[in-house]
Tab-separated table of C-alpha atoms in Angstrom:
chain	number	residue	atom	x	y	z
A	1	MET	CA	4.085	-42.583	-59.950
A	2	GLN	CA	6.812	-40.888	-58.707
A	3	LYS	CA	9.303	-42.714	-60.714
A	4	VAL	CA	7.872	-41.465	-63.568
A	5	VAL	CA	7.237	-37.713	-62.065
A	6	LYS	CA	11.540	-38.268	-61.274
A	7	THR	CA	12.205	-39.502	-65.252
A	8	LYS	CA	10.155	-37.238	-67.179
A	9	PHE	CA	11.149	-33.997	-64.321
A	10	GLU	CA	14.693	-35.285	-64.410
A	11	ASN	CA	14.776	-35.298	-68.839
A	12	GLY	CA	13.284	-31.648	-68.118
A	13	ASP	CA	10.253	-31.230	-67.941
A	14	GLY	CA	8.417	-29.263	-65.936
A	15	PRO	CA	5.516	-29.425	-63.149
A	16	THR	CA	2.463	-28.693	-65.573
A	17	LYS	CA	4.001	-30.231	-68.636
A	18	ILE	CA	4.130	-33.886	-66.605
A	19	TYR	CA	0.949	-32.874	-65.418
A	20	ARG	CA	-0.212	-32.442	-68.332
A	21	ASP	CA	1.204	-35.833	-70.031
A	22	LEU	CA	0.080	-37.748	-66.860
A	23	THR	CA	-3.436	-36.133	-68.150
A	24	GLY	CA	-4.569	-34.900	-64.350
A	25	VAL	CA	-4.031	-39.074	-62.616
A	26	VAL	CA	-1.920	-37.148	-60.330
A	27	SER	CA	-2.194	-33.871	-59.314
A	28	LEU	CA	-0.526	-30.521	-59.963
A	29	GLN	CA	0.515	-29.613	-56.762
A	30	THR	CA	1.373	-32.930	-55.166
A	31	ILE	CA	3.889	-33.429	-58.587
A	32	LYS	CA	5.795	-29.784	-57.587
A	33	LEU	CA	6.065	-31.094	-54.310
A	34	TRP	CA	7.179	-35.197	-55.794
A	35	ILE	CA	9.414	-32.387	-57.014
A	36	LYS	CA	10.141	-31.161	-53.887
A	37	LYS	CA	11.283	-32.914	-52.311
A	38	GLN	CA	13.464	-35.146	-54.693
A	39	ARG	CA	15.321	-32.090	-55.161
A	40	LEU	CA	15.489	-31.899	-51.238
A	41	ASP	CA	16.551	-36.393	-50.785
A	42	GLN	CA	20.037	-34.739	-52.615
A	43	LYS	CA	19.599	-33.240	-48.324
A	44	ARG	CA	18.935	-35.236	-47.201
A	45	VAL	CA	16.197	-33.313	-45.285
A	46	SER	CA	13.487	-34.128	-43.354
A	47	THR	CA	9.359	-34.411	-44.323
A	48	ARG	CA	9.327	-30.967	-41.633
A	49	ARG	CA	12.139	-29.506	-43.616
A	50	LEU	CA	9.918	-29.940	-46.786
A	51	ALA	CA	6.870	-28.454	-45.312
A	52	ALA	CA	9.084	-25.113	-44.253
A	53	GLU	CA	10.618	-24.836	-47.763
A	54	MET	CA	6.269	-24.597	-48.786
A	55	ASN	CA	5.547	-23.313	-46.814
A	56	ILE	CA	2.821	-25.289	-45.968
A	57	SER	CA	1.752	-27.218	-42.619
A	58	LYS	CA	3.329	-30.705	-42.454
A	59	ASN	CA	-0.523	-31.832	-42.211
A	60	SER	CA	-0.832	-30.352	-45.264
A	61	ILE	CA	1.937	-32.255	-46.825
A	62	HIS	CA	-0.031	-35.303	-46.078
A	63	ARG	CA	-3.562	-34.502	-46.583
A	64	ILE	CA	-1.740	-33.830	-50.888
A	65	LEU	CA	-0.763	-36.960	-51.227
A	66	ARG	CA	-3.985	-38.671	-49.714
A	67	LYS	CA	-5.738	-36.982	-51.835
A	68	ASP	CA	-4.215	-38.848	-55.068
A	69	LEU	CA	-2.755	-41.920	-53.140
A	70	GLY	CA	-4.644	-42.478	-49.919
A	71	CYS	CA	-1.521	-42.719	-48.626
A	72	PHE	CA	1.578	-40.908	-47.591
A	73	PRO	CA	4.656	-42.208	-49.433
A	74	TYR	CA	7.577	-40.812	-47.685
A	75	LYS	CA	6.719	-42.105	-44.074
A	76	LYS	CA	9.260	-44.960	-43.345
A	77	ILE	CA	7.566	-48.124	-41.445
A	78	LYS	CA	10.185	-49.811	-39.178
A	79	GLN	CA	9.785	-53.537	-40.463
A	80	PRO	CA	10.362	-56.133	-37.482
A	81	LYS	CA	13.002	-58.127	-37.371
A	82	LEU	CA	13.531	-62.054	-35.902
A	83	THR	CA	15.625	-61.899	-33.672
A	84	ASP	CA	19.154	-64.521	-33.123
A	85	VAL	CA	16.506	-66.061	-30.604
A	86	GLN	CA	14.201	-66.326	-32.587
A	87	LYS	CA	15.248	-66.777	-35.701
A	88	LYS	CA	17.273	-70.003	-34.003
A	89	GLU	CA	13.624	-71.495	-32.884
A	90	ARG	CA	12.718	-71.309	-36.003
A	91	VAL	CA	15.282	-72.999	-37.294
A	92	LYS	CA	14.221	-75.271	-34.545
A	93	PHE	CA	10.953	-76.308	-34.468
A	94	ALA	CA	11.764	-76.708	-39.285
A	95	ASN	CA	14.406	-79.755	-38.033
A	96	TRP	CA	11.944	-81.218	-36.270
A	97	VAL	CA	8.934	-81.387	-38.608
A	98	LEU	CA	11.778	-82.820	-40.634
A	99	ASN	CA	12.690	-85.289	-38.645
A	100	ASN	CA	9.387	-87.183	-37.060
A	101	TYR	CA	6.591	-86.577	-40.028
A	102	THR	CA	6.817	-87.079	-43.568
A	103	LYS	CA	4.851	-85.986	-46.314
A	104	SER	CA	1.941	-88.028	-45.853
A	105	ASP	CA	2.734	-87.119	-41.844
A	106	ILE	CA	1.913	-83.535	-42.844
A	107	THR	CA	-0.891	-84.123	-44.913
A	108	ARG	CA	-2.946	-85.211	-41.730
A	109	TRP	CA	-2.429	-81.894	-39.438
A	110	LEU	CA	-5.483	-79.991	-38.393
A	111	PHE	CA	-4.550	-76.264	-39.169
A	112	SER	CA	-7.215	-73.988	-36.680
A	113	ASP	CA	-7.644	-70.189	-36.654
A	114	GLU	CA	-10.471	-68.143	-34.852
A	115	LYS	CA	-11.290	-64.930	-36.909
A	116	TYR	CA	-14.657	-61.944	-35.761
A	117	PHE	CA	-17.151	-61.069	-38.226
A	118	ASP	CA	-18.864	-58.148	-38.161
A	119	LEU	CA	-21.537	-57.071	-39.687
A	120	ASN	CA	-18.766	-54.168	-41.961
A	121	GLY	CA	-17.516	-57.357	-42.924
A	122	ILE	CA	-18.355	-57.169	-46.442
A	123	TYR	CA	-16.414	-53.738	-46.668
A	124	ASN	CA	-12.600	-54.631	-46.751
A	125	ASN	CA	-10.244	-51.780	-46.688
A	126	GLN	CA	-7.260	-53.942	-47.494
A	127	ASN	CA	-8.632	-54.972	-50.796
A	128	ASP	CA	-11.471	-52.490	-52.050
A	129	ARG	CA	-10.320	-51.131	-54.780
A	130	ILE	CA	-12.208	-48.830	-57.155
A	131	TRP	CA	-9.645	-46.558	-59.757
A	132	ALA	CA	-10.638	-43.202	-60.302
A	133	ILE	CA	-8.395	-40.073	-60.725
A	134	SER	CA	-9.338	-38.386	-58.114
A	135	ARG	CA	-11.119	-38.339	-54.189
A	136	GLU	CA	-14.117	-36.919	-54.944
A	137	GLU	CA	-14.842	-38.888	-58.748
A	138	ALA	CA	-13.808	-41.803	-56.342
A	139	ASP	CA	-16.120	-40.970	-54.056
A	140	LYS	CA	-18.680	-40.346	-56.893
A	141	ARG	CA	-18.460	-44.408	-58.040
A	142	GLY	CA	-19.334	-45.563	-54.359
A	143	ALA	CA	-15.843	-45.279	-52.404
A	144	ILE	CA	-17.450	-44.409	-49.306
A	145	TYR	CA	-20.663	-45.826	-47.342
A	146	GLU	CA	-21.991	-45.999	-44.108
A	147	THR	CA	-20.376	-48.336	-41.173
A	148	THR	CA	-22.251	-49.051	-38.514
A	149	LYS	CA	-19.721	-47.785	-34.666
A	150	PHE	CA	-20.205	-50.561	-32.356
A	151	PRO	CA	-21.377	-53.720	-34.749
A	152	VAL	CA	-23.167	-57.241	-33.729
A	153	LYS	CA	-20.168	-59.342	-33.855
A	154	VAL	CA	-19.621	-63.053	-33.816
A	155	MET	CA	-16.288	-65.463	-33.861
A	156	VAL	CA	-15.825	-68.012	-35.830
A	157	TRP	CA	-13.901	-70.790	-35.034
A	158	LEU	CA	-12.878	-73.470	-38.063
A	159	GLY	CA	-9.849	-76.061	-38.904
A	160	VAL	CA	-9.043	-76.792	-42.370
A	161	TYR	CA	-7.002	-80.223	-43.640
A	162	SER	CA	-5.052	-81.371	-46.837
A	163	GLU	CA	-8.848	-82.191	-48.439
A	164	GLY	CA	-11.321	-80.106	-46.512
A	165	LEU	CA	-12.569	-78.291	-43.522
A	166	SER	CA	-13.486	-78.961	-40.284
A	167	VAL	CA	-16.618	-78.088	-38.263
A	168	PRO	CA	-16.833	-74.606	-37.524
A	169	VAL	CA	-17.251	-73.897	-33.690
A	170	ILE	CA	-19.658	-70.180	-33.491
A	171	PHE	CA	-19.771	-67.552	-30.403
A	172	GLU	CA	-22.059	-65.583	-31.095
A	173	ASP	CA	-21.643	-63.691	-27.278
A	174	GLY	CA	-18.728	-62.930	-25.134
A	175	SER	CA	-14.925	-63.266	-25.842
A	176	MET	CA	-13.171	-66.933	-26.525
A	177	ASP	CA	-10.891	-67.304	-23.425
A	178	ALA	CA	-8.726	-70.670	-22.533
A	179	GLN	CA	-12.085	-72.523	-20.562
A	180	ARG	CA	-14.460	-72.057	-23.672
A	181	TYR	CA	-11.515	-72.993	-25.610
A	182	ILE	CA	-11.725	-76.449	-23.877
A	183	ASP	CA	-15.140	-76.525	-23.326
A	184	GLU	CA	-16.249	-75.976	-26.584
A	185	VAL	CA	-14.190	-75.703	-29.748
A	186	LEU	CA	-11.004	-79.166	-28.316
A	187	PRO	CA	-14.284	-81.115	-28.783
A	188	ILE	CA	-15.111	-80.831	-32.200
A	189	ALA	CA	-11.409	-80.661	-33.565
A	190	LEU	CA	-11.422	-84.057	-31.914
A	191	GLU	CA	-13.809	-85.532	-32.751
A	192	CYS	CA	-13.665	-83.478	-36.055
A	193	GLY	CA	-9.570	-84.991	-36.192
A	194	ASN	CA	-10.883	-88.455	-35.987
A	195	GLU	CA	-13.553	-88.434	-38.416
A	196	MET	CA	-11.159	-86.461	-41.183
A	197	LEU	CA	-8.219	-87.961	-40.776
A	198	GLY	CA	-7.569	-91.106	-38.428
A	199	GLU	CA	-6.353	-91.721	-35.429
A	200	HIS	CA	-3.025	-90.643	-36.299
A	201	TRP	CA	-3.585	-86.705	-36.885
A	202	THR	CA	-1.241	-83.645	-35.879
A	203	TYR	CA	-2.966	-80.835	-34.336
A	204	GLN	CA	-2.066	-77.197	-34.812
A	205	GLN	CA	-3.107	-73.570	-32.872
A	206	ASP	CA	-1.415	-70.566	-32.921
A	207	GLY	CA	-0.286	-68.297	-29.601
A	208	ALA	CA	-2.974	-66.989	-29.032
A	209	ARG	CA	-3.392	-66.733	-24.962
A	210	PRO	CA	-6.716	-69.705	-25.036
A	211	HIS	CA	-4.960	-72.242	-27.049
A	212	ILE	CA	-1.266	-71.842	-24.893
A	213	HIS	CA	-3.354	-71.206	-21.311
A	214	TYR	CA	-1.797	-74.065	-19.293
A	215	LEU	CA	-4.894	-75.781	-19.075
A	216	SER	CA	-5.170	-76.037	-22.157
A	217	GLN	CA	-2.060	-77.183	-22.902
A	218	LYS	CA	-2.713	-80.022	-20.351
């Protein structure tokens, strides 16, 4: 939407005309903010300078944009970069897999992971979206819901392979440590792996602390 506003502004349209052409999808104040930011970007100024130019606070800029977009699009997010050592380790692991496993071997891998599930889990902030022209309209259409501050939750372990799932392991009380992992998860993983994949198969786990504990590794 910013690109549309930028293009129309460069073609000579003013903020009001752009607002009318977009039929209120973005507020007039946000359009003015984008145009102001476009001008100031050429001078490479910060958001603080932008706030000073518009005679409003920096937080006000964030609130204006969140009202229409639910986010602040100008914030630069630093993406973590892999170090040379990490890259070498990944290449080393990939080569190890290629040299030690065939395609049929990989179908006999049991992948596993754990996840917390709570009473608020039916709502997903990442995936739940409501299309609306304003925050107020979204609220009317069910964008606001109540959640429990400290919801009851359980942890679930599950294994998956090329043709199905293992038996889940549910931890109803507390979190999982290395000893619980050894006593309650690994026996189920071994039993399901032998039953589903036969005598020769590979068990995969991530780098969670209970997994890399020396007793678990042993």
